[in-house]
PDB file of C-alpha atoms and ligand atoms in Angstrom:
ATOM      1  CA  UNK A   8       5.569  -7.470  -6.645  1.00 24.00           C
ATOM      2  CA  UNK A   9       4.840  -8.912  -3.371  1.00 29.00           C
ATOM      3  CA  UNK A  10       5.412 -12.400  -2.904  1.00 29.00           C
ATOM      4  CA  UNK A  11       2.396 -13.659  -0.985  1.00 28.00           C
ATOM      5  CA  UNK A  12       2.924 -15.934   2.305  1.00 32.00           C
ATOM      6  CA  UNK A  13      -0.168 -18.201   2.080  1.00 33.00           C
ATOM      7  CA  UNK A  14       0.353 -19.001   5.752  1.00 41.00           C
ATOM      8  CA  UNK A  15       3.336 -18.497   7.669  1.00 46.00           C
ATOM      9  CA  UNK A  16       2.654 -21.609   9.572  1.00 46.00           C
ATOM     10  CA  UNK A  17       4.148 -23.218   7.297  1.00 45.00           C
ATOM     11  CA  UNK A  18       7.498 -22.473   7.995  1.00 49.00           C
ATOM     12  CA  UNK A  19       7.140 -23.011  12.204  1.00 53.00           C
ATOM     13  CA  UNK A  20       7.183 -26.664  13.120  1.00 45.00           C
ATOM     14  CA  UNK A  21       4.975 -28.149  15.701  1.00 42.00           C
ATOM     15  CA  UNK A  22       2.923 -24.769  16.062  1.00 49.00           C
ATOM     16  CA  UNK A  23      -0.617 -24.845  18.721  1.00 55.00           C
ATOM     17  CA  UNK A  24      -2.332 -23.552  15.153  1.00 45.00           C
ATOM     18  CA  UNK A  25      -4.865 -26.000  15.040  1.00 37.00           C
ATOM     19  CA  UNK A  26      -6.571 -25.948  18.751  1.00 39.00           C
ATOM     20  CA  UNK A  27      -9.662 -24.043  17.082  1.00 36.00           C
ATOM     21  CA  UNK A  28     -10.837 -22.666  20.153  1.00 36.00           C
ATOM     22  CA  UNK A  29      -9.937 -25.628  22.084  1.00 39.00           C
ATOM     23  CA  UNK A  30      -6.530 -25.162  24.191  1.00 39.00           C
ATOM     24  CA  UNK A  31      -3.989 -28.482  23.502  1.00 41.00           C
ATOM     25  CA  UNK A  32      -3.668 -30.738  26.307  1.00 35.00           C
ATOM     26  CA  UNK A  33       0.420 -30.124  26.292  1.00 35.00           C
ATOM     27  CA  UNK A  34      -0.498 -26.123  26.827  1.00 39.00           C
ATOM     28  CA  UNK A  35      -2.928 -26.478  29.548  1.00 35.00           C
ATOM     29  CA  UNK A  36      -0.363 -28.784  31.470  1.00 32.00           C
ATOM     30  CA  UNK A  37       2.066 -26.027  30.258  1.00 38.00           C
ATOM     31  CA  UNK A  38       0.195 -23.281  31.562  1.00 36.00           C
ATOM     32  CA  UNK A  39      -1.006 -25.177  35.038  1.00 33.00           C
ATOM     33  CA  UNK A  40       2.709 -25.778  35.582  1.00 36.00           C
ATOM     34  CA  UNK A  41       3.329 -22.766  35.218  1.00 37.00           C
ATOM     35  CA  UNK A  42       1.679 -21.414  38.031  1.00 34.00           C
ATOM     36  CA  UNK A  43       1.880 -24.340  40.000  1.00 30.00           C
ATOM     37  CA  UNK A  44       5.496 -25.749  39.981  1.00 31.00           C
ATOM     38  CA  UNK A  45       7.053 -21.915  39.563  1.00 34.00           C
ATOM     39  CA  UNK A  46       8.486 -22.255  36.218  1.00 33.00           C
ATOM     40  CA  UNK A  47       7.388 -18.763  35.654  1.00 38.00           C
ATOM     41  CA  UNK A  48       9.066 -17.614  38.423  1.00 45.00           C
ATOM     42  CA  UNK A  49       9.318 -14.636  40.339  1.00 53.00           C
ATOM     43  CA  UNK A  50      10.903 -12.176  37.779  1.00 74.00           C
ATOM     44  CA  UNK A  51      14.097 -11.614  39.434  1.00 71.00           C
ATOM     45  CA  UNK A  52      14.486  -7.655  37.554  1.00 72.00           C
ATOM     46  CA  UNK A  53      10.561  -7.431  38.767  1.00 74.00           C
ATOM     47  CA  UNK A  54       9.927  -7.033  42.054  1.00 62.00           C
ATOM     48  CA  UNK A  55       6.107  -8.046  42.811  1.00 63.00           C
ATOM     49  CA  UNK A  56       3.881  -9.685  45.008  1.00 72.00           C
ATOM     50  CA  UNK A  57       2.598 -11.794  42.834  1.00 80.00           C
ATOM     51  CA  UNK A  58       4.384 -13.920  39.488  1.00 88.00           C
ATOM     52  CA  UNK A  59       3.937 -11.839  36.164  1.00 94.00           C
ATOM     53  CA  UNK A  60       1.679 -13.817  33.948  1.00 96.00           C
ATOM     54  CA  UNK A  61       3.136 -12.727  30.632  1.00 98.00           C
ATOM     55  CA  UNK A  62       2.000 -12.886  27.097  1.00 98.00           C
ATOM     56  CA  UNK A  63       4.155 -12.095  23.986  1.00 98.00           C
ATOM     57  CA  UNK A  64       2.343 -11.019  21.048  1.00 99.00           C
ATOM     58  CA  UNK A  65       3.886 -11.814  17.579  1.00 98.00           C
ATOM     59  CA  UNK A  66       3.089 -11.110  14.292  1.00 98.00           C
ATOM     60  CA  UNK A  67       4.715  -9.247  11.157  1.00 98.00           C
ATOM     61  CA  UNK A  68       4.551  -5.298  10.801  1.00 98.00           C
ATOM     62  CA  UNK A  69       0.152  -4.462   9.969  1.00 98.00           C
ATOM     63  CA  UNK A  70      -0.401  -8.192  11.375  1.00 98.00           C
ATOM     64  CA  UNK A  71      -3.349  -6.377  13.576  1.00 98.00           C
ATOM     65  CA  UNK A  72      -0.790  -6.873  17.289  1.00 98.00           C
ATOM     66  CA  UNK A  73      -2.079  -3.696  18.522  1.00 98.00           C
ATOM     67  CA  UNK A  74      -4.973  -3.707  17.199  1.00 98.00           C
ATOM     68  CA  UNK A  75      -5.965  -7.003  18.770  1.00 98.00           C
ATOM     69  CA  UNK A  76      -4.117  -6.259  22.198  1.00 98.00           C
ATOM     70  CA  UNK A  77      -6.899  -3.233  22.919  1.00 98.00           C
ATOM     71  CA  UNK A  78      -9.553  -6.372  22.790  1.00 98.00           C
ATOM     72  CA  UNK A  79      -7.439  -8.408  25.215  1.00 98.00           C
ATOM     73  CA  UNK A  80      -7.114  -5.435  27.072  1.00 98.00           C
ATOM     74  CA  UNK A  81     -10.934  -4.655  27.628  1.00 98.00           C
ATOM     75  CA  UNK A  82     -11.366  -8.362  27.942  1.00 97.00           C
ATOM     76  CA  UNK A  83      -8.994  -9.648  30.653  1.00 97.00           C
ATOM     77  CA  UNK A  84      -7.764  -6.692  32.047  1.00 96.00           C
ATOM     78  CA  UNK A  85      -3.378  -7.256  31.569  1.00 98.00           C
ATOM     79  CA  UNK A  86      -1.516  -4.053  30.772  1.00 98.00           C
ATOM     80  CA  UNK A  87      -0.693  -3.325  26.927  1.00 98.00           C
ATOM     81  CA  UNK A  88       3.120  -3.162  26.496  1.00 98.00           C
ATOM     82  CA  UNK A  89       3.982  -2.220  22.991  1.00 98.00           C
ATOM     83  CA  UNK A  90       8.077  -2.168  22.448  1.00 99.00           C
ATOM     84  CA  UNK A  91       7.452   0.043  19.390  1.00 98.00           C
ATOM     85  CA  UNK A  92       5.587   2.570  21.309  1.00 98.00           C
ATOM     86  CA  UNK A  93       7.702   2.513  24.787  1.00 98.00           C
ATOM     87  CA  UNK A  94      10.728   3.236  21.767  1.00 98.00           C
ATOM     88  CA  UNK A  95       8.826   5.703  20.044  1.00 98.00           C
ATOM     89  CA  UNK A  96       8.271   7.332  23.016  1.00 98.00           C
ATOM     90  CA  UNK A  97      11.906   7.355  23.792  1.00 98.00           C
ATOM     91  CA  UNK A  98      12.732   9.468  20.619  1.00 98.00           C
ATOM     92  CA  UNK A  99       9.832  12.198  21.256  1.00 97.00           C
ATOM     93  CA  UNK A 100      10.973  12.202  24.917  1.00 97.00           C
ATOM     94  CA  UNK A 101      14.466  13.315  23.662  1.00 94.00           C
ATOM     95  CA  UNK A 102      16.245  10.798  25.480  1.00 95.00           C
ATOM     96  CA  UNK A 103      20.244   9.922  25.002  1.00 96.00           C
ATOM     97  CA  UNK A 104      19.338   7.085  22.773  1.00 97.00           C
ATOM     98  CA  UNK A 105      16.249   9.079  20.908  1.00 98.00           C
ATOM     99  CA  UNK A 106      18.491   9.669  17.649  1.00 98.00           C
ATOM    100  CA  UNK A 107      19.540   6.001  17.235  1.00 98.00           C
ATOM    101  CA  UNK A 108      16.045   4.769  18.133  1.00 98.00           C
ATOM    102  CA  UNK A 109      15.120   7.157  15.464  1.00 98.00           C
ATOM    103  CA  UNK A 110      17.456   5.778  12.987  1.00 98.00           C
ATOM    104  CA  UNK A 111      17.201   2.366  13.732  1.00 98.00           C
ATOM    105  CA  UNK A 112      13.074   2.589  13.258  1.00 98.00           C
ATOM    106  CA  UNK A 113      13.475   4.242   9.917  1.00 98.00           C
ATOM    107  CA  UNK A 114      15.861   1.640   8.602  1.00 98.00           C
ATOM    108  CA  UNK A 115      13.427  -0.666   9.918  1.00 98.00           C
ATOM    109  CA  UNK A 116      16.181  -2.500  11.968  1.00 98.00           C
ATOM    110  CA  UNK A 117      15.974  -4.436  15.574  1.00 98.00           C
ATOM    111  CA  UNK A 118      17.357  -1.234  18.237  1.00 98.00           C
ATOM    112  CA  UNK A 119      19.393  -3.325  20.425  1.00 98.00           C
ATOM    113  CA  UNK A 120      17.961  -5.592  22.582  1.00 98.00           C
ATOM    114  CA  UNK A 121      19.335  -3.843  26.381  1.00 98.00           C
ATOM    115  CA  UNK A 122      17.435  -0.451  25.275  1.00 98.00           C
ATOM    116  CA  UNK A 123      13.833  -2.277  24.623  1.00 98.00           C
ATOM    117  CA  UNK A 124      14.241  -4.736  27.658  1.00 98.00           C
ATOM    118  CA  UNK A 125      15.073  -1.946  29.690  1.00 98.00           C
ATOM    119  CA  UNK A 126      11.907   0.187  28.744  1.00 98.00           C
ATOM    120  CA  UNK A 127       9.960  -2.574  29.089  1.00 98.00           C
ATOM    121  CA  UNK A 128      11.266  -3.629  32.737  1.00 98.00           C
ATOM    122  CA  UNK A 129      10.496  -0.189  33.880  1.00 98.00           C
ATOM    123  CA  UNK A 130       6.604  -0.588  32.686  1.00 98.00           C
ATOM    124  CA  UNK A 131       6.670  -3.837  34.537  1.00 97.00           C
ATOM    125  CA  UNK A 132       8.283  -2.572  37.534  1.00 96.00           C
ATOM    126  CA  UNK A 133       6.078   0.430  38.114  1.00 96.00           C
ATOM    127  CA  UNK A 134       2.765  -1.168  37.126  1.00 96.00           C
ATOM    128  CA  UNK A 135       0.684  -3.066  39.656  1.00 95.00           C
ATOM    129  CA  UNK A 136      -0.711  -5.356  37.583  1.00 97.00           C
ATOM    130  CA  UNK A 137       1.096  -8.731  37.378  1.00 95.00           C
ATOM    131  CA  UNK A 138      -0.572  -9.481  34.244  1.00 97.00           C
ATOM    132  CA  UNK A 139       1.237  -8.321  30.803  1.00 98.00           C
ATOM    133  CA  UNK A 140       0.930  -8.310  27.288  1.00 98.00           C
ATOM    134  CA  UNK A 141       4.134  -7.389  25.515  1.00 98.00           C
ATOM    135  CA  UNK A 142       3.612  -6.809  21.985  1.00 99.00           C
ATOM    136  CA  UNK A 143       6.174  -6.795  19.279  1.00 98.00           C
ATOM    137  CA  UNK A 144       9.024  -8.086  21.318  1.00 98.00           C
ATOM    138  CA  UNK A 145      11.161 -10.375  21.011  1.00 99.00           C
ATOM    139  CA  UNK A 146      11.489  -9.673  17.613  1.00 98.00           C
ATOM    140  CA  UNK A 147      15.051 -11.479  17.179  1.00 98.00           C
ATOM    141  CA  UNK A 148      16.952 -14.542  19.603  1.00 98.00           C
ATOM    142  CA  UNK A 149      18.638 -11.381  20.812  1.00 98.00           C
ATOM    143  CA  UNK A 150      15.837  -9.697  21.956  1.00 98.00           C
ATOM    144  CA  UNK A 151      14.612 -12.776  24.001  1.00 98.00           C
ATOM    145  CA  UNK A 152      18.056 -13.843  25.378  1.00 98.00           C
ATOM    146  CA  UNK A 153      18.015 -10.530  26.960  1.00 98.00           C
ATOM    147  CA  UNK A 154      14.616 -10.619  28.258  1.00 98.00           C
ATOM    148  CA  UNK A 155      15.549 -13.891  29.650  1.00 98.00           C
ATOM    149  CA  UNK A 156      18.790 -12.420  31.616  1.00 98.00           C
ATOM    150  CA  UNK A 157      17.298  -8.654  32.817  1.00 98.00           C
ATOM    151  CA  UNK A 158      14.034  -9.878  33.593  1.00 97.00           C
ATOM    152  CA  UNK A 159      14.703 -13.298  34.229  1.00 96.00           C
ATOM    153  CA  UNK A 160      11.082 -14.657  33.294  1.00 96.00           C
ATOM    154  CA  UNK A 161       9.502 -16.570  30.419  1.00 97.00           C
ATOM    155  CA  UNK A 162       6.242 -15.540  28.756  1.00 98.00           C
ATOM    156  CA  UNK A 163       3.333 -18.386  29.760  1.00 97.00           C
ATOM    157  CA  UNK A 164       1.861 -17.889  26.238  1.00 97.00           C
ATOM    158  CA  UNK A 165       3.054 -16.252  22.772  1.00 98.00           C
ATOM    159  CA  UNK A 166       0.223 -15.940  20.344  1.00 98.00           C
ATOM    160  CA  UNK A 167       1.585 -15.266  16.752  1.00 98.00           C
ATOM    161  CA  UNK A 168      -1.041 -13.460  14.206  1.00 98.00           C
ATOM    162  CA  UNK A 169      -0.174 -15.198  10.831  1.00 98.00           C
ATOM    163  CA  UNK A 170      -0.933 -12.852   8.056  1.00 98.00           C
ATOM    164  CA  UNK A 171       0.168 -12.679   4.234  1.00 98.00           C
ATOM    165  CA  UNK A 172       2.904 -10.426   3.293  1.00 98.00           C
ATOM    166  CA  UNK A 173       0.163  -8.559   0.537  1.00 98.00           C
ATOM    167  CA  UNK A 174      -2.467  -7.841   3.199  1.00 98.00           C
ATOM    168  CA  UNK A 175       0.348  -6.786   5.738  1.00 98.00           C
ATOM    169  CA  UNK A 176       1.718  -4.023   3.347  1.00 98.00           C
ATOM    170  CA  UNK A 177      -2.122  -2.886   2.585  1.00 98.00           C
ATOM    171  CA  UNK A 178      -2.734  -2.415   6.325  1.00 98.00           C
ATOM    172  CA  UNK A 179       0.806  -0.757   6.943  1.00 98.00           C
ATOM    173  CA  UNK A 180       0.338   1.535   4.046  1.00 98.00           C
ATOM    174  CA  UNK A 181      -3.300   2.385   5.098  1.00 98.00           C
ATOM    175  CA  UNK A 182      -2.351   2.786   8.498  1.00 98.00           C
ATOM    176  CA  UNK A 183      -1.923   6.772   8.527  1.00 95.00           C
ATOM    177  CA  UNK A 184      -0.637   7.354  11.957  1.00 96.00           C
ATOM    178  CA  UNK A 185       2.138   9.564  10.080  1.00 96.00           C
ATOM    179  CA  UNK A 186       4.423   6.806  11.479  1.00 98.00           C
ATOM    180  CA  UNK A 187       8.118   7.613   9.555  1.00 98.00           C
ATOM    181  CA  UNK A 188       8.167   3.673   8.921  1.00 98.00           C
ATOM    182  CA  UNK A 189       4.972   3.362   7.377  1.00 98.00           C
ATOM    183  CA  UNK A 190       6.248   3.700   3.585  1.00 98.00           C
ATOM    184  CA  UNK A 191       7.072   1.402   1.108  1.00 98.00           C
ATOM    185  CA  UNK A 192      10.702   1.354   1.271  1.00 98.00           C
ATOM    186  CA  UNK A 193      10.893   0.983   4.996  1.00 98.00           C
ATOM    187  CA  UNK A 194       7.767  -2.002   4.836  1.00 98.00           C
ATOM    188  CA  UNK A 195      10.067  -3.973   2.604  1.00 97.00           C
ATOM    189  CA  UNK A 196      13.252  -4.157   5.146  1.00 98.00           C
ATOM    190  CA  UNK A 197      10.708  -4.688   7.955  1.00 98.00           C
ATOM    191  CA  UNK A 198       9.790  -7.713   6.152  1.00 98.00           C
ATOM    192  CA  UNK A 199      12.927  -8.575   5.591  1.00 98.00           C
ATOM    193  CA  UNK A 200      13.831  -8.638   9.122  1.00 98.00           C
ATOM    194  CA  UNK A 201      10.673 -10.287  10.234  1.00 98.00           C
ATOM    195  CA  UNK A 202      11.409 -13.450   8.408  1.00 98.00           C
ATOM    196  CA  UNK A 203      14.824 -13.350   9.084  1.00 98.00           C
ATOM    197  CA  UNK A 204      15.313 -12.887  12.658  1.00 98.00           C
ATOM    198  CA  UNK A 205      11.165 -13.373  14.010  1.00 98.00           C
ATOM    199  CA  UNK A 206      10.468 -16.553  12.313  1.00 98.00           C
ATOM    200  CA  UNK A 207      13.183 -18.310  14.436  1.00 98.00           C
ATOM    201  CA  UNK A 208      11.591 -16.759  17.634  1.00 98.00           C
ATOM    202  CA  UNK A 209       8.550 -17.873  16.692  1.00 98.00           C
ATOM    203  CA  UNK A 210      10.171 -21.336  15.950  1.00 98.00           C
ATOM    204  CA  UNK A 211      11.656 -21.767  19.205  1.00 98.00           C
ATOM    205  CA  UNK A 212       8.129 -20.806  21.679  1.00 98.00           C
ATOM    206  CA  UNK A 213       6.119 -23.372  19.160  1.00 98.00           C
ATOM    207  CA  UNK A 214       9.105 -26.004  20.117  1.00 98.00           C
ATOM    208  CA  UNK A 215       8.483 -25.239  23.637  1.00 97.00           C
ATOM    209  CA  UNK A 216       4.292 -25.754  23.694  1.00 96.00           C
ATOM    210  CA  UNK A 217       4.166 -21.859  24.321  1.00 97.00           C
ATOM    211  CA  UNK A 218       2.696 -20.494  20.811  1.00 98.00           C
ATOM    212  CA  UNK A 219      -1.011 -20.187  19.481  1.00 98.00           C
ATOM    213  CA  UNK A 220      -1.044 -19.315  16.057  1.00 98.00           C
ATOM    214  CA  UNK A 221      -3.753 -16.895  15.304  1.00 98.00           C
ATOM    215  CA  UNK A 222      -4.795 -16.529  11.498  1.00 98.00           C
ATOM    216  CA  UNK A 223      -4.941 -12.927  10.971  1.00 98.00           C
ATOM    217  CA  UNK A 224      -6.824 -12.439   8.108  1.00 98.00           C
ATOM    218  CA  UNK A 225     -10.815 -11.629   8.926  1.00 98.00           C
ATOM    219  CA  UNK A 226     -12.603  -8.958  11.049  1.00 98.00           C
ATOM    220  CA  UNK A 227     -11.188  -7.723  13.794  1.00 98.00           C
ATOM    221  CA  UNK A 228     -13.743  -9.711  15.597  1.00 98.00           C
ATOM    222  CA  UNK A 229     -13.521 -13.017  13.691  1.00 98.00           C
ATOM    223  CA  UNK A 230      -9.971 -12.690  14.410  1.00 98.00           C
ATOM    224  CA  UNK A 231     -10.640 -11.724  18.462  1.00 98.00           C
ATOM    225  CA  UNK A 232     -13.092 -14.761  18.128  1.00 98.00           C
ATOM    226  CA  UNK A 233      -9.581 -17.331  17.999  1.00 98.00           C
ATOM    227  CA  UNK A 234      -7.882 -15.020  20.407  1.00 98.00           C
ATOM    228  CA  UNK A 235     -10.507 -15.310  23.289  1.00 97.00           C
ATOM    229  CA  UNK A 236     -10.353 -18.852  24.145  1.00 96.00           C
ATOM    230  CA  UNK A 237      -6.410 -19.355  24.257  1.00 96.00           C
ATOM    231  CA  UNK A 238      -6.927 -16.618  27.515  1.00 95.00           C
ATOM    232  CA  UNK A 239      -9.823 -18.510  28.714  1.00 92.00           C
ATOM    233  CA  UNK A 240      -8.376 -21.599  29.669  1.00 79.00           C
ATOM    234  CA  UNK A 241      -5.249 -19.396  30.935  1.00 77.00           C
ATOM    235  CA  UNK A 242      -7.554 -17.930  33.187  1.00 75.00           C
ATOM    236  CA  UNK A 243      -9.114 -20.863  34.032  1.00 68.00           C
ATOM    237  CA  UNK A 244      -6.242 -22.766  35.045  1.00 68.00           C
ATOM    238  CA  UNK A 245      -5.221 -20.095  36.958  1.00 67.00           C
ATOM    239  CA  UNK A 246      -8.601 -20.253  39.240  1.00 63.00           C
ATOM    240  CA  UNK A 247      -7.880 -23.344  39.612  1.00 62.00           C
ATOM    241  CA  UNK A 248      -4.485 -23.147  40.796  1.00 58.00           C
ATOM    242  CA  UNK A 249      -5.374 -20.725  43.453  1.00 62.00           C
ATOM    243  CA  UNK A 250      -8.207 -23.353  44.514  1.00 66.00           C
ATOM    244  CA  UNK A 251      -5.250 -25.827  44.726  1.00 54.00           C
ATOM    245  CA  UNK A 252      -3.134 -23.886  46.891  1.00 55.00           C
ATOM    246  CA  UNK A 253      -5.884 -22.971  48.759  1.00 61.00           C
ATOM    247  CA  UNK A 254      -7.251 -26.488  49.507  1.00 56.00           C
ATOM    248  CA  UNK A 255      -5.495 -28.683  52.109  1.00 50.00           C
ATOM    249  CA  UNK A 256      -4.128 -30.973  49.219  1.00 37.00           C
ATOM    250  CA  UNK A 257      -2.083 -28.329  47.919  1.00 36.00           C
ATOM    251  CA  UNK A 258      -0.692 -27.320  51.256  1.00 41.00           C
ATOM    252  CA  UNK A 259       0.585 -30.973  52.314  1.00 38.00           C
ATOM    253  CA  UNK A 260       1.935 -31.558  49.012  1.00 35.00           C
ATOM    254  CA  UNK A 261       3.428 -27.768  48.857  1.00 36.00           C
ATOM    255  CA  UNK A 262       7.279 -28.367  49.545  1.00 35.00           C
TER     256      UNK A 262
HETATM  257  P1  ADP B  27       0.497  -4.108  14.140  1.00 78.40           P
HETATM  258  O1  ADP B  27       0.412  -3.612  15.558  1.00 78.40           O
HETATM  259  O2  ADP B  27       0.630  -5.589  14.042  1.00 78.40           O
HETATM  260  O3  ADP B  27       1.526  -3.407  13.316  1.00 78.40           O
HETATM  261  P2  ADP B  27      -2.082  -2.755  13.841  1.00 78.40           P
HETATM  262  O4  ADP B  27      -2.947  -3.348  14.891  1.00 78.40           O
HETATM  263  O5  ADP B  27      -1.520  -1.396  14.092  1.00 78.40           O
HETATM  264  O6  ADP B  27      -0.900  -3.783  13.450  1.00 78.40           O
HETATM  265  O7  ADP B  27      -2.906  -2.743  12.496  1.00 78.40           O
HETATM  266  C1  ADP B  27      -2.353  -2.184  11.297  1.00 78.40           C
HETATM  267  C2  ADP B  27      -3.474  -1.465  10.529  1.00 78.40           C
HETATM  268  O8  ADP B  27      -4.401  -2.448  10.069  1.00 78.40           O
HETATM  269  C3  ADP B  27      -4.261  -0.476  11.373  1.00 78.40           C
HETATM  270  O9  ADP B  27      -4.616   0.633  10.572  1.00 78.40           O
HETATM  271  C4  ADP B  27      -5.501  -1.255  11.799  1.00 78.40           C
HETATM  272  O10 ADP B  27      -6.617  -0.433  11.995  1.00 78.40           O
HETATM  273  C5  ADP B  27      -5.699  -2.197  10.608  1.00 78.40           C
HETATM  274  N1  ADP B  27      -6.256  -3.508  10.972  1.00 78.40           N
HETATM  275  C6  ADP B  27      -6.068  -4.199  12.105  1.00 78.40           C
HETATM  276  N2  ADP B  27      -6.720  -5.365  12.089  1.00 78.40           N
HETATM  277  C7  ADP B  27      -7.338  -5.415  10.884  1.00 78.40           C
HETATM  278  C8  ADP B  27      -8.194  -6.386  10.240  1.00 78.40           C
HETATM  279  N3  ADP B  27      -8.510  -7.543  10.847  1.00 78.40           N
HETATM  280  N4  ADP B  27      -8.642  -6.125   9.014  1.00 78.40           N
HETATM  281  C9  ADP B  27      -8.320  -4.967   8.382  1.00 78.40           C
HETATM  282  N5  ADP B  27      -7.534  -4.002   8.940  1.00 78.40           N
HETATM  283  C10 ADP B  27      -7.046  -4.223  10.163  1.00 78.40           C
HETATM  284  O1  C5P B  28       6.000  -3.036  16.611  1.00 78.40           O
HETATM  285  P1  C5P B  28       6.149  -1.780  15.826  1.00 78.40           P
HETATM  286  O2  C5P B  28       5.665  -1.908  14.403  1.00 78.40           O
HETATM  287  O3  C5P B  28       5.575  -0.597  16.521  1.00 78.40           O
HETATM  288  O4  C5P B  28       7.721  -1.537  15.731  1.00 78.40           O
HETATM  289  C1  C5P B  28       8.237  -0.443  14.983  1.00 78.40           C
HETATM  290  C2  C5P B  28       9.745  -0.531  14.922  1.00 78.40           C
HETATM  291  O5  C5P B  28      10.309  -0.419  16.230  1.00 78.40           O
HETATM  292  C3  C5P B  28      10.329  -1.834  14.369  1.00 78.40           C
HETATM  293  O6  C5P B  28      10.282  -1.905  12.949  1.00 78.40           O
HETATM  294  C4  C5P B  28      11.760  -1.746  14.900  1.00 78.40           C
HETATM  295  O7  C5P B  28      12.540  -0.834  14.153  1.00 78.40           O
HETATM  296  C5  C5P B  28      11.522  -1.169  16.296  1.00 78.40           C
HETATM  297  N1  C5P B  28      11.397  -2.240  17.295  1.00 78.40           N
HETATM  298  C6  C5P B  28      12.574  -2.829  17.758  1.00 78.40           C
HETATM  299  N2  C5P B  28      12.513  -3.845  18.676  1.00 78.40           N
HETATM  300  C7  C5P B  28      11.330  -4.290  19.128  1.00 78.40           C
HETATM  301  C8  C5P B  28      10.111  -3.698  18.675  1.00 78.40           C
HETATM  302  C9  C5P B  28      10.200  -2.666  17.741  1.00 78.40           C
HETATM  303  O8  C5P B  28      13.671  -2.449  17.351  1.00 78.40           O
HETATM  304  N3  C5P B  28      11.290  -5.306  19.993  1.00 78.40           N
HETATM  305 MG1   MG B  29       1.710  -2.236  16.610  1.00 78.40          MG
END
């Protein structure tokens, strides 16, 4: 029997969960310091004109990530990154590392951390958009130590779908992509690892004023409804920004 995870919010301290379409003052100041002071800056293993403006998207295995990046997508126009798909298509490609990927997905373990952030610099690299949503990843301290090192960039928001563990399994064994993970056996380690080495992820972005926790359970659209104004104000403040470094007050006080 699954043991059902009312909300997962629970468990994350100090988490944006409650902005209800209305972004926190401490996130707005995050997010307009972020493109104003450099904070988020350059990506030193991404060479681009402009800063990456980059969004992690959290959840547990059938919390709806992908499903809800293809809105954000459509919406505000960043590139979908999905680690799961850049490693699945690592194993069909037959690469070096295709067996262990392979392996490591069926086991339903983390492949280590240097592989993903790898694939995922590569996307980044050869994309011209500066704007990125990275879905599933970090999915341990690991993976976003290494992020932090190879890419040398922090995300500028991390939204976290919050769904139970029982509606989770129901959309992972519904799912019928003829994914080799997508079975019973495999859901229950994912789960495992989720709240073993996520959670603490999770913890660490809603300690830093970075995460919007998104509850997952609804329509897709009732659930796109609380997605759509956490990238409003983003892109607000990022007008705005650009207004200010246009304007003669943000060239005399530009150092
Ligand atoms: P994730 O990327 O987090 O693993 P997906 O977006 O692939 O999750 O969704 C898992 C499955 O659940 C898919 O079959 C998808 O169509 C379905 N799904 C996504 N969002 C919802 C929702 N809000 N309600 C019911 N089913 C959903
Ligand atoms: O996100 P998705 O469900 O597509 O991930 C499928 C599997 O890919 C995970 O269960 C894990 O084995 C692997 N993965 C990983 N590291 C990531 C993302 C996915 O090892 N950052
Ligand atoms: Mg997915």
């Amino acid at each position: 029997m699954w043991r059902r995870v009312a909300s997962l919010s629970s468990l994350i301290s100090s988490s944006n969960s409650s902005f209800h379409g209305q972004v926190p003052a401490a996130c707005r100041l995050t997010i307009w310091e972020s493109l104003t002071t450099g904070i988020a800056q350059q990506a030193k293993g991404v060479s681009k004109e402009k800063t990456p403006f980059i969004t992690f998207v959290l959840g547990g295995p059938g919390s709806g990530k992908g499903t809800q990046c293809i809105k954000i997508v459509e919406t505000f126009g960043f590139t979908h990154l999905s680690a799961g798909d850049l490693l699945r298509q690592e194993i069909a490609s037959n690469s070096a590392d295709g067996a262990m990927i392979l392996n490591t997905i069926k086991e339903g373990r983390i492949v280590p951390s240097e592989v993903t952030v790898k694939l995922i610099q590569k996307e980044m690299e050869s994309n011209d958009n500066h704007k990125f949503l990275i879905d599933g990843f970090p999915r341990s301290e690991e993976n976003r130590i290494a992020f932090e090192r190879i890419i040398g960039a922090e995300p500028n928001i991390v939204l976290f779908f919050d769904c139970p563990e029982e509606e989770m399994v129901k959309r992972v064994l519904n799912r019928n992509q003829g994914r080799v993970d997508d079975n019973i056996d495999t859901v229950r380690k994912r789960l495992k690892v989720f709240e073993a080495l996520n959670l603490p992820v999770i913890n660490y972005y809603s300690q830093r004023g970075k995460l919007y926790t998104i509850n997952a359970v609804g329509t897709v659209d009732e659930i796109f409804e609380q997605v759509l104004p956490v990238f409003t104000a983003s892109e607000d403040q990022e007008v705005s920004a650009k207004e200010l470094r246009k304007s003669s007050w943000g060239k005399a006080n530009r150092s």
